[in-house]
Short mmCIF file of C-alpha atoms in Angstrom, two decimals:
data_model
loop_
_atom_site.label_atom_id
_atom_site.label_comp_id
_atom_site.label_asym_id
_atom_site.label_seq_id
_atom_site.Cartn_x
_atom_site.Cartn_y
_atom_site.Cartn_z
CA MET A 215 -70.37 -33.19 8.03
CA LEU A 216 -70.72 -30.00 10.03
CA GLY A 217 -69.67 -31.91 13.08
CA VAL A 218 -66.50 -32.87 11.26
CA VAL A 219 -65.94 -29.24 10.39
CA ARG A 220 -66.42 -28.21 14.02
CA ARG A 221 -63.97 -30.87 15.20
CA LYS A 222 -61.40 -29.80 12.63
CA ILE A 223 -61.73 -26.18 13.58
CA GLY A 224 -61.60 -26.98 17.25
CA GLY A 225 -58.15 -28.47 16.78
CA CYS A 226 -56.60 -25.04 16.33
CA ARG A 227 -56.03 -23.81 19.86
CA GLY A 228 -55.39 -20.21 20.60
CA VAL A 229 -56.86 -18.88 17.33
CA PRO A 230 -59.84 -16.50 17.53
CA SER A 231 -63.11 -18.16 16.62
CA LYS A 232 -64.03 -15.11 14.60
CA ILE A 233 -61.18 -15.82 12.19
CA ILE A 234 -61.96 -19.51 11.85
CA GLY A 235 -65.67 -18.87 11.62
CA ASN A 236 -65.03 -16.82 8.48
CA SER A 237 -63.10 -19.51 6.66
CA LEU A 238 -65.32 -21.33 4.20
CA ARG A 239 -66.50 -18.83 1.62
CA SER A 240 -64.88 -20.67 -1.26
CA ALA A 241 -66.43 -23.92 -0.04
CA GLN A 242 -69.96 -22.42 0.20
CA PRO A 243 -71.57 -24.23 -2.79
CA ALA A 244 -70.35 -27.67 -1.74
CA VAL A 245 -71.32 -27.32 1.93
CA TYR A 246 -74.65 -25.80 1.03
CA ALA A 247 -75.42 -28.75 -1.24
CA HIS A 248 -74.75 -31.25 1.57
CA ALA A 249 -76.80 -29.46 4.21
CA GLU A 250 -79.97 -31.44 5.07
CA ASN A 251 -82.20 -28.73 6.51
CA PHE A 252 -82.60 -24.98 6.70
CA SER A 253 -80.78 -24.70 10.03
CA ALA A 254 -77.86 -26.67 8.76
CA ARG A 255 -77.70 -24.52 5.64
CA ASN A 256 -77.65 -21.36 7.73
CA GLU A 257 -74.88 -22.77 9.91
CA ALA A 258 -72.95 -23.80 6.85
CA LEU A 259 -73.29 -20.35 5.33
CA PHE A 260 -72.06 -18.84 8.58
CA LEU A 261 -69.00 -21.09 8.56
CA CYS A 262 -68.41 -20.34 4.89
CA GLY A 263 -68.66 -16.59 5.48
CA SER A 264 -65.11 -15.63 4.60
CA TYR A 265 -62.75 -18.44 3.80
CA VAL A 266 -60.54 -15.74 2.39
CA GLN A 267 -59.11 -15.27 5.90
CA VAL A 268 -57.96 -18.89 6.07
CA LYS A 269 -55.83 -18.59 2.92
CA ASN A 270 -53.90 -15.79 4.60
CA PHE A 271 -53.87 -17.33 8.06
CA SER A 272 -50.62 -19.19 7.56
CA HIS A 273 -48.63 -16.02 7.08
CA HIS A 274 -50.18 -13.67 9.65
CA ILE A 275 -49.34 -13.48 13.35
CA PHE A 276 -52.19 -12.08 15.44
CA GLN A 277 -51.48 -10.11 18.56
CA GLY A 278 -51.54 -12.42 21.55
CA TYR A 279 -51.68 -15.61 19.47
CA SER A 280 -49.18 -17.87 17.78
CA PRO A 281 -49.64 -19.29 14.29
CA CYS A 282 -50.98 -22.79 14.02
CA LEU A 283 -50.19 -24.51 10.73
CA LYS A 284 -51.24 -28.08 11.38
CA PRO A 285 -55.01 -27.52 11.95
CA LYS A 286 -55.08 -25.27 8.90
CA ARG A 287 -53.46 -27.96 6.74
CA GLU A 288 -55.83 -30.61 8.09
CA PHE A 289 -58.81 -28.39 7.48
CA GLY A 290 -57.66 -27.60 3.94
CA ASN A 291 -57.02 -31.26 3.15
CA MET A 292 -60.49 -32.15 4.42
CA LEU A 293 -62.09 -29.58 2.14
CA LEU A 294 -60.07 -30.79 -0.84
CA ARG A 295 -61.06 -34.37 -0.14
CA GLU A 296 -64.77 -33.85 0.49
CA TYR A 297 -65.52 -30.68 -1.51
CA PRO A 298 -63.93 -29.93 -4.87
CA CYS A 299 -63.35 -26.19 -4.40
CA PRO A 300 -60.22 -24.09 -5.11
CA ILE A 301 -58.08 -23.31 -2.08
CA GLN A 302 -55.12 -20.92 -2.03
CA ASN A 303 -52.18 -21.61 0.21
CA ARG A 304 -48.85 -19.90 1.00
CA MET A 305 -46.47 -21.01 3.71
CA PHE A 306 -45.55 -18.69 6.54
CA SER A 307 -42.51 -16.53 5.85
CA SER A 308 -40.86 -13.72 7.74
CA GLU A 309 -38.19 -11.16 7.05
CA ASN A 310 -34.74 -12.47 7.85
CA SER A 311 -32.92 -9.99 10.01
CA ASP A 312 -29.60 -11.18 8.54
CA LEU A 313 -30.53 -9.93 5.06
CA VAL A 314 -30.24 -6.26 4.07
CA ASP A 315 -31.01 -4.52 0.79
CA ALA A 316 -28.61 -2.29 -1.12
CA LEU A 317 -30.64 0.60 -2.56
CA VAL A 318 -29.94 3.25 -5.17
CA PRO A 319 -29.06 6.48 -3.31
CA PHE A 320 -30.44 9.96 -3.90
CA MET A 321 -29.04 11.24 -7.20
CA GLY A 322 -29.82 14.95 -7.05
CA GLU A 323 -32.78 17.25 -7.28
CA SER A 324 -32.73 17.41 -11.08
CA ILE A 325 -32.14 13.67 -11.66
CA THR A 326 -35.06 11.25 -11.41
CA ASP A 327 -33.55 8.03 -12.77
CA GLY A 328 -30.38 6.45 -14.09
CA THR A 329 -29.00 3.38 -15.82
CA LEU A 330 -27.23 0.64 -13.90
CA ALA A 331 -23.94 0.75 -15.76
CA THR A 332 -21.88 -2.01 -14.18
CA PHE A 333 -21.52 -4.28 -11.17
CA LEU A 334 -18.30 -3.87 -9.21
CA LYS A 335 -18.83 -7.12 -7.27
CA LYS A 336 -20.18 -10.60 -7.94
CA PRO A 337 -22.65 -12.73 -5.99
CA GLY A 338 -20.76 -14.44 -3.19
CA ASP A 339 -18.19 -11.66 -2.80
CA ARG A 340 -17.44 -10.24 0.61
CA VAL A 341 -18.18 -6.50 1.01
CA GLU A 342 -17.60 -3.98 3.78
CA VAL A 343 -19.78 -1.14 5.00
CA ASP A 344 -20.12 1.66 2.39
CA GLU A 345 -18.10 -0.33 -0.14
CA PRO A 346 -19.34 0.31 -3.72
CA ILE A 347 -20.98 -2.72 -5.31
CA ALA A 348 -22.45 -1.13 -8.45
CA GLN A 349 -22.43 2.09 -10.45
CA VAL A 350 -25.43 4.01 -11.75
CA GLU A 351 -24.88 6.29 -14.71
CA THR A 352 -27.03 9.43 -14.84
CA ASP A 353 -27.29 12.34 -17.22
CA LYS A 354 -24.50 14.19 -15.41
CA VAL A 355 -22.46 11.96 -13.11
CA THR A 356 -21.84 8.34 -12.17
CA ILE A 357 -23.11 7.39 -8.70
CA ASP A 358 -21.96 4.45 -6.59
CA VAL A 359 -24.39 2.06 -4.92
CA ALA A 360 -22.77 1.24 -1.58
CA SER A 361 -23.33 -1.72 0.72
CA PRO A 362 -25.27 -0.68 3.87
CA GLU A 363 -23.72 -3.48 5.95
CA ALA A 364 -20.68 -5.70 5.92
CA GLY A 365 -21.47 -9.17 4.64
CA VAL A 366 -21.76 -11.35 1.55
CA ILE A 367 -23.70 -10.50 -1.59
CA GLN A 368 -26.55 -12.99 -1.91
CA LYS A 369 -27.87 -11.92 -5.30
CA PHE A 370 -28.50 -9.01 -7.64
CA VAL A 371 -32.12 -8.21 -8.39
CA VAL A 372 -31.50 -5.94 -11.41
CA LYS A 373 -29.44 -6.31 -14.55
CA GLU A 374 -26.86 -4.11 -16.20
CA GLY A 375 -28.60 -1.63 -18.46
CA ASP A 376 -31.81 -1.49 -16.40
CA THR A 377 -33.28 1.91 -15.56
CA VAL A 378 -33.35 2.50 -11.80
CA THR A 379 -34.69 5.27 -9.56
CA PRO A 380 -33.67 6.40 -6.07
CA GLY A 381 -34.68 3.69 -3.61
CA THR A 382 -34.60 0.83 -6.12
CA LYS A 383 -33.29 -2.41 -4.61
CA VAL A 384 -30.12 -3.49 -6.40
CA ALA A 385 -28.78 -6.36 -4.31
CA VAL A 386 -29.50 -8.50 -1.26
CA ILE A 387 -26.64 -8.77 1.22
CA SER A 388 -26.31 -11.33 3.99
CA LYS A 389 -24.52 -10.39 7.17
CA GLY A 390 -23.14 -13.93 7.43
CA GLU A 391 -19.65 -15.03 6.49
CA ALA A 392 -20.42 -17.88 4.10
CA SER A 393 -20.54 -17.18 0.42
CA VAL A 394 -23.64 -18.04 -1.56
CA THR A 395 -23.84 -19.59 -4.96
CA HIS A 396 -26.00 -17.55 -7.26
CA VAL A 397 -27.21 -18.06 -10.80
CA ALA A 398 -27.21 -14.93 -12.90
CA PRO A 399 -30.65 -13.80 -14.16
CA SER A 400 -29.67 -14.57 -17.73
CA GLU A 401 -28.83 -18.17 -16.78
CA ASP A 402 -32.07 -19.01 -14.98
CA GLN A 403 -33.38 -20.95 -17.94
CA SER A 404 -30.13 -22.78 -18.64
CA GLY A 405 -31.37 -25.85 -16.80
CA LYS A 406 -33.99 -26.43 -19.46
CA ASP A 407 -31.35 -26.99 -22.09
CA THR A 408 -29.68 -29.80 -20.14
CA GLN A 409 -32.68 -32.15 -20.38
CA SER A 410 -32.08 -35.02 -22.77
CA PRO A 411 -34.42 -35.19 -25.79
CA PRO A 412 -37.16 -37.84 -25.69
CA PRO A 413 -36.45 -41.13 -27.49
CA PRO A 414 -37.72 -41.26 -31.06
CA SER A 415 -41.06 -42.90 -31.64
CA LYS A 416 -41.58 -45.98 -33.74
CA THR A 417 -43.05 -43.92 -36.55
CA GLU A 418 -39.99 -41.70 -36.61
CA ILE A 419 -37.72 -44.74 -36.79
CA GLU A 420 -39.63 -46.08 -39.74
CA VAL A 421 -39.50 -42.76 -41.52
CA LYS A 422 -35.77 -42.47 -40.90
CA GLY A 423 -35.13 -45.94 -42.29
CA PRO A 424 -32.72 -46.68 -45.16
CA LYS A 425 -33.41 -44.54 -48.16
CA VAL A 426 -34.15 -46.14 -51.53
CA ASP A 427 -31.83 -45.05 -54.28
CA THR A 428 -34.13 -43.77 -57.01
CA SER A 429 -31.36 -42.29 -59.12
CA THR A 430 -31.05 -43.40 -62.73
CA ASN A 431 -28.23 -43.43 -65.23
CA GLU A 432 -29.53 -40.32 -66.87
CA LYS A 433 -27.17 -37.40 -66.59
CA PRO A 434 -28.69 -34.42 -64.82
CA LYS A 435 -29.11 -31.27 -66.78
CA VAL A 436 -26.74 -28.56 -65.68
CA ILE A 437 -28.31 -25.12 -65.64
CA SER A 438 -25.88 -22.27 -65.22
CA ALA A 439 -27.43 -19.45 -63.25
CA ALA A 440 -26.41 -16.02 -64.43
CA PRO A 441 -25.09 -13.70 -61.69
CA PRO A 442 -27.67 -11.18 -60.51
CA LYS A 443 -27.41 -7.85 -62.16
CA THR A 444 -26.75 -4.96 -59.81
CA SER A 445 -27.70 -1.46 -60.61
CA ALA A 446 -24.87 0.97 -60.97
CA SER A 447 -26.64 3.36 -58.59
CA GLU A 448 -26.92 0.84 -55.72
CA PRO A 449 -24.01 1.19 -53.26
CA GLN A 450 -22.24 -1.95 -52.10
CA LEU A 451 -22.74 -1.82 -48.32
CA PRO A 452 -20.64 -3.87 -45.92
CA PRO A 453 -22.36 -6.86 -44.30
CA LYS A 454 -24.22 -6.35 -41.04
CA GLU A 455 -21.95 -8.88 -39.32
CA ARG A 456 -19.17 -6.27 -39.37
CA GLU A 457 -21.21 -3.74 -37.41
CA ARG A 458 -21.71 -3.40 -33.67
CA ARG A 459 -24.72 -1.80 -32.00
CA VAL A 460 -24.35 -0.64 -28.40
CA PRO A 461 -26.67 1.54 -26.30
CA MET A 462 -25.66 5.18 -25.98
CA PRO A 463 -24.56 6.10 -22.44
CA ARG A 464 -26.85 8.47 -20.57
CA LEU A 465 -24.07 11.03 -20.19
CA ARG A 466 -23.51 11.06 -23.94
CA LYS A 467 -27.26 11.47 -24.51
CA ARG A 468 -27.34 14.42 -22.13
CA VAL A 469 -24.35 16.10 -23.75
CA ALA A 470 -25.85 15.64 -27.20
CA THR A 471 -29.17 17.12 -26.10
CA ARG A 472 -27.60 20.15 -24.42
CA LEU A 473 -25.31 20.93 -27.36
CA LYS A 474 -28.16 20.70 -29.85
CA ASP A 475 -30.36 22.87 -27.64
CA SER A 476 -27.50 25.37 -27.51
CA GLN A 477 -27.34 25.54 -31.30
CA ASN A 478 -31.11 25.92 -31.56
CA THR A 479 -31.31 28.64 -28.86
CA PHE A 480 -28.28 30.90 -29.16
CA ALA A 481 -27.28 33.15 -32.03
CA MET A 482 -23.70 31.92 -31.86
CA LEU A 483 -20.83 33.83 -33.39
CA THR A 484 -17.11 33.10 -33.03
CA THR A 485 -14.23 35.58 -33.09
CA PHE A 486 -10.54 34.62 -33.17
CA ASN A 487 -7.21 35.98 -32.07
CA GLU A 488 -3.72 34.67 -31.50
CA VAL A 489 -1.52 35.01 -28.46
CA ASP A 490 2.23 34.87 -28.00
CA MET A 491 2.94 32.41 -25.18
CA THR A 492 6.59 33.39 -24.70
CA ASN A 493 6.29 35.39 -21.47
CA LEU A 494 3.77 33.07 -19.76
CA MET A 495 5.88 30.01 -20.56
CA LYS A 496 9.00 31.80 -19.32
CA LEU A 497 7.22 32.73 -16.10
CA ARG A 498 6.31 29.10 -15.52
CA SER A 499 9.82 27.91 -16.35
CA ASP A 500 11.46 30.36 -13.95
CA TYR A 501 9.24 29.74 -10.92
CA LYS A 502 7.87 26.19 -11.34
CA ASP A 503 10.27 24.66 -8.78
CA ALA A 504 9.72 27.34 -6.14
CA PHE A 505 5.96 27.22 -6.79
CA LEU A 506 5.86 23.45 -6.33
CA GLU A 507 7.96 23.59 -3.18
CA LYS A 508 5.74 26.20 -1.51
CA HIS A 509 2.25 25.22 -2.69
CA GLY A 510 2.65 21.50 -3.34
CA VAL A 511 1.20 21.75 -6.86
CA LYS A 512 2.72 22.34 -10.28
CA LEU A 513 2.34 25.68 -12.00
CA GLY A 514 0.49 25.19 -15.28
CA LEU A 515 -0.82 27.37 -18.07
CA MET A 516 -4.51 26.96 -17.16
CA SER A 517 -4.21 29.11 -14.05
CA GLY A 518 -2.84 31.94 -16.20
CA PHE A 519 -5.77 31.72 -18.61
CA VAL A 520 -8.29 31.49 -15.75
CA LYS A 521 -6.90 34.69 -14.19
CA ALA A 522 -6.83 36.33 -17.63
CA ALA A 523 -10.49 35.35 -18.19
CA VAL A 524 -11.41 36.78 -14.78
CA SER A 525 -9.76 40.06 -15.75
CA GLY A 526 -11.61 40.08 -19.06
CA LEU A 527 -14.98 39.39 -17.41
CA GLN A 528 -14.40 42.21 -14.94
CA ASN A 529 -13.65 44.60 -17.83
CA GLN A 530 -16.63 43.35 -19.91
CA PRO A 531 -19.42 42.37 -17.46
CA ILE A 532 -21.84 41.63 -20.31
CA ILE A 533 -19.83 38.48 -21.12
CA ASN A 534 -20.62 37.25 -17.60
CA ALA A 535 -24.35 38.01 -17.96
CA VAL A 536 -27.17 35.86 -19.28
CA ILE A 537 -30.60 36.35 -20.88
CA ASP A 538 -33.60 35.26 -18.79
CA GLY A 539 -36.81 35.81 -20.72
CA ASP A 540 -37.08 39.54 -21.34
CA ASP A 541 -34.45 40.38 -18.71
CA ILE A 542 -30.66 40.41 -18.52
CA ILE A 543 -29.12 38.98 -15.37
CA TYR A 544 -25.74 40.48 -14.45
CA ARG A 545 -23.66 38.37 -12.08
CA ASP A 546 -21.41 40.01 -9.53
CA TYR A 547 -19.50 36.78 -9.03
CA ILE A 548 -17.29 34.78 -11.39
CA ASP A 549 -17.49 30.98 -11.49
CA ILE A 550 -15.28 29.52 -14.22
CA SER A 551 -16.28 26.17 -15.72
CA ILE A 552 -13.44 23.99 -17.01
CA ALA A 553 -14.33 21.44 -19.70
CA VAL A 554 -12.77 18.05 -18.92
CA GLY A 555 -12.88 15.16 -21.35
CA THR A 556 -13.22 11.72 -19.75
CA SER A 557 -13.61 8.21 -21.10
CA LYS A 558 -17.36 8.38 -20.43
CA GLY A 559 -17.95 11.83 -21.89
CA LEU A 560 -17.49 15.55 -21.38
CA VAL A 561 -18.01 17.00 -17.90
CA VAL A 562 -17.67 20.64 -16.86
CA PRO A 563 -16.68 21.14 -13.18
CA VAL A 564 -16.81 24.67 -11.79
CA ILE A 565 -14.17 26.75 -10.01
CA ARG A 566 -16.18 28.82 -7.53
CA ASN A 567 -15.30 32.47 -6.89
CA ALA A 568 -12.31 32.41 -9.21
CA ASP A 569 -12.08 36.20 -8.95
CA VAL A 570 -10.79 35.99 -5.35
CA MET A 571 -8.43 33.04 -5.89
CA GLY A 572 -4.69 33.15 -6.53
CA PHE A 573 -2.68 31.08 -8.99
CA ALA A 574 -2.00 28.36 -6.41
CA ASP A 575 -5.66 28.06 -5.39
CA VAL A 576 -6.73 27.81 -9.01
CA GLU A 577 -4.18 25.09 -9.78
CA LYS A 578 -5.20 23.08 -6.70
CA GLU A 579 -8.88 23.30 -7.58
CA ILE A 580 -8.28 22.34 -11.21
CA ASN A 581 -6.23 19.29 -10.21
CA LYS A 582 -8.83 18.18 -7.67
CA LEU A 583 -11.79 18.52 -10.03
CA ALA A 584 -9.95 16.88 -12.95
CA ARG A 585 -8.99 13.92 -10.78
CA LYS A 586 -12.58 13.46 -9.59
CA ALA A 587 -13.90 13.74 -13.15
CA ASN A 588 -11.55 11.03 -14.43
CA ASP A 589 -12.31 8.77 -11.45
CA GLY A 590 -16.06 9.27 -11.89
CA THR A 591 -16.48 10.54 -8.32
CA ILE A 592 -17.37 14.15 -9.12
CA SER A 593 -20.69 15.29 -7.65
CA ILE A 594 -23.50 17.23 -9.25
CA ASP A 595 -22.91 20.20 -6.95
CA GLU A 596 -19.37 20.51 -8.29
CA MET A 597 -20.72 20.88 -11.84
CA ALA A 598 -23.77 23.05 -11.18
CA GLY A 599 -23.75 26.69 -12.16
CA GLY A 600 -20.83 28.44 -13.79
CA THR A 601 -20.84 31.82 -15.53
CA PHE A 602 -18.13 31.28 -18.17
CA THR A 603 -16.45 28.20 -19.67
CA ILE A 604 -12.89 27.51 -20.81
CA SER A 605 -12.26 24.54 -23.12
CA ASN A 606 -8.67 23.50 -23.79
CA GLY A 607 -8.63 21.46 -26.96
CA GLY A 608 -4.92 22.11 -27.32
CA VAL A 609 -4.07 19.22 -24.99
CA TYR A 610 -5.36 16.90 -27.72
CA GLY A 611 -3.53 18.74 -30.52
CA SER A 612 -6.39 20.89 -31.84
CA LEU A 613 -5.07 23.83 -33.88
CA LEU A 614 -8.34 25.71 -34.34
CA SER A 615 -12.01 25.13 -33.53
CA THR A 616 -15.30 26.91 -32.84
CA PRO A 617 -16.53 25.80 -29.38
CA ILE A 618 -20.25 25.58 -28.57
CA ILE A 619 -21.69 27.62 -25.71
CA ASN A 620 -22.41 25.73 -22.51
CA PRO A 621 -26.01 26.74 -21.65
CA PRO A 622 -27.24 28.74 -19.84
CA GLN A 623 -23.98 30.70 -20.13
CA SER A 624 -23.42 33.31 -22.83
CA ALA A 625 -19.84 32.68 -23.99
CA ILE A 626 -17.04 30.11 -24.07
CA LEU A 627 -13.29 30.46 -24.63
CA GLY A 628 -11.46 27.89 -26.73
CA MET A 629 -7.74 27.28 -26.22
CA HIS A 630 -5.67 25.40 -28.77
CA SER A 631 -2.26 23.84 -29.24
CA ILE A 632 0.94 25.87 -28.99
CA VAL A 633 2.81 25.90 -32.30
CA SER A 634 6.09 27.62 -33.08
CA ARG A 635 5.48 30.03 -35.95
CA PRO A 636 7.42 32.97 -37.43
CA VAL A 637 6.26 36.27 -35.95
CA VAL A 638 7.47 39.76 -36.76
CA VAL A 639 9.02 41.34 -33.62
CA ASP A 640 10.76 44.72 -33.90
CA GLY A 641 10.79 44.41 -37.66
CA LYS A 642 12.34 40.95 -37.67
CA ALA A 643 10.78 37.54 -38.24
CA VAL A 644 11.49 35.37 -35.24
CA PRO A 645 9.99 32.02 -34.17
CA ARG A 646 7.54 32.29 -31.27
CA PRO A 647 5.24 29.81 -29.50
CA MET A 648 1.81 30.92 -30.71
CA MET A 649 -1.69 29.83 -29.78
CA TYR A 650 -5.01 30.54 -31.49
CA LEU A 651 -7.85 31.66 -29.23
CA ALA A 652 -11.56 31.40 -30.12
CA LEU A 653 -14.44 33.09 -28.33
CA THR A 654 -17.95 31.89 -29.15
CA TYR A 655 -20.65 34.16 -27.77
CA ASP A 656 -24.41 34.71 -27.87
CA HIS A 657 -24.88 37.53 -30.37
CA ARG A 658 -28.36 38.23 -29.00
CA LEU A 659 -26.74 39.64 -25.86
CA ILE A 660 -23.11 40.38 -26.76
CA ASP A 661 -22.05 42.63 -29.61
CA GLY A 662 -18.87 42.13 -31.58
CA ARG A 663 -17.30 45.13 -29.89
CA GLU A 664 -17.52 43.62 -26.39
CA ALA A 665 -16.41 40.22 -27.66
CA VAL A 666 -13.30 41.59 -29.36
CA PHE A 667 -12.40 43.74 -26.35
CA PHE A 668 -12.74 40.71 -24.07
CA LEU A 669 -10.53 38.51 -26.26
CA ARG A 670 -8.03 41.31 -26.61
CA ARG A 671 -7.82 41.63 -22.81
CA ILE A 672 -6.99 37.95 -22.50
CA LYS A 673 -4.29 38.32 -25.14
CA ASP A 674 -2.73 41.30 -23.31
CA VAL A 675 -2.68 39.58 -19.91
CA VAL A 676 -1.26 36.29 -21.23
CA GLU A 677 1.45 38.03 -23.23
CA ASP A 678 2.37 40.24 -20.26
CA PRO A 679 1.33 38.66 -16.92
CA ARG A 680 2.68 41.71 -15.03
CA ARG A 681 -0.58 43.46 -15.92
CA LEU A 682 -2.33 41.28 -13.32
CA LEU A 683 0.03 42.50 -10.63
CA LEU A 684 -0.34 46.17 -11.59
CA ASP A 685 -4.07 45.87 -12.52
CA ILE A 686 -3.62 47.66 -15.83
#
């Protein structure tokens, strides 16, 4: 028998004898039982030293040697035929250079994972380099997973709704031109349903034979069941079939957590005022065409409120400050956050250094950030930071509200809809376009005096924009 083993092993040319000599560990009991003397047993034990190398031999390439599959198969078949021992086998496979993986990109220093929201492509679709194929929704932004190479999507390895981290493989892309048919992960088991049921057995046929009519001429007794009594205190709830349960988006979860933390942390207090929009609206009406022609952007009302907020923060620096432990941090810069409502949730992009920007620069930055927020292409860096927030609920028709502070800031300004109301001017009641303003602030840091002065400054600047020009 050992001679047979030697001949089988000798058939593998170019393979180190050390590897083949350590190839029969799993066959040790059987070979040992067939050995006729002590020498043969020792030789058999030597040959059986580490069969574990043979099970991996078919998928390893040793330096200076080429893989040999046929002797390994013959040797394995011989062991299976002569010695009933378990043998593991895996065919040789190598990485195909035509296949590339699409990975989840880096999401940001403060983001560790996300949810795969949707696939933008399907298996078999042609994609170009850096073309988005999927979107990952994080706590703050939506990130695109781009194709690293031009080719055809072979398959997706994750499902919509799965949690992914940076570096997670999302899809396999082939550099070839031909499209590939792919079965979605949810349809992998569909083939099992297509099998025809087995024919019924003889016993089943006998059981399912013609039924014997055992009914008699007696009339059945009719028992009328009384309707169940319902307690007057039990509410009549709608059936569950009329309800829908969907997972909450990660952005909505993050917004909910931050707003609740804000309520639990800050001693929030809101003060109100109203502002006459006549002069600011007249200013926009008089110069909107010239402004658009020179700067390429429309003149809106938000730029006026941003510049008014900057003036108020410069007059009341405590509004621009923040509590950090037992310290107060005063900021010598002004970054205004603008709350933007999107279909996926609320995002707050930041206008950097608003104190050194003009009306045109503010309008351009607002338009750019709002467009990115609605398209879902805004980055985390464009939303990080911010020293003061402006929320314009008036675009949705809100008349009055109490906004919640955007942590870690200390105050937020709420704008509302413009409504024509009677106002007393020079002793006469005249209709004027009026807007309610609301300032919510952290009462731990900001007193009512500073809050009222700040809101009053905004009112003065909006009602008379010439104050900005004269700095009074």
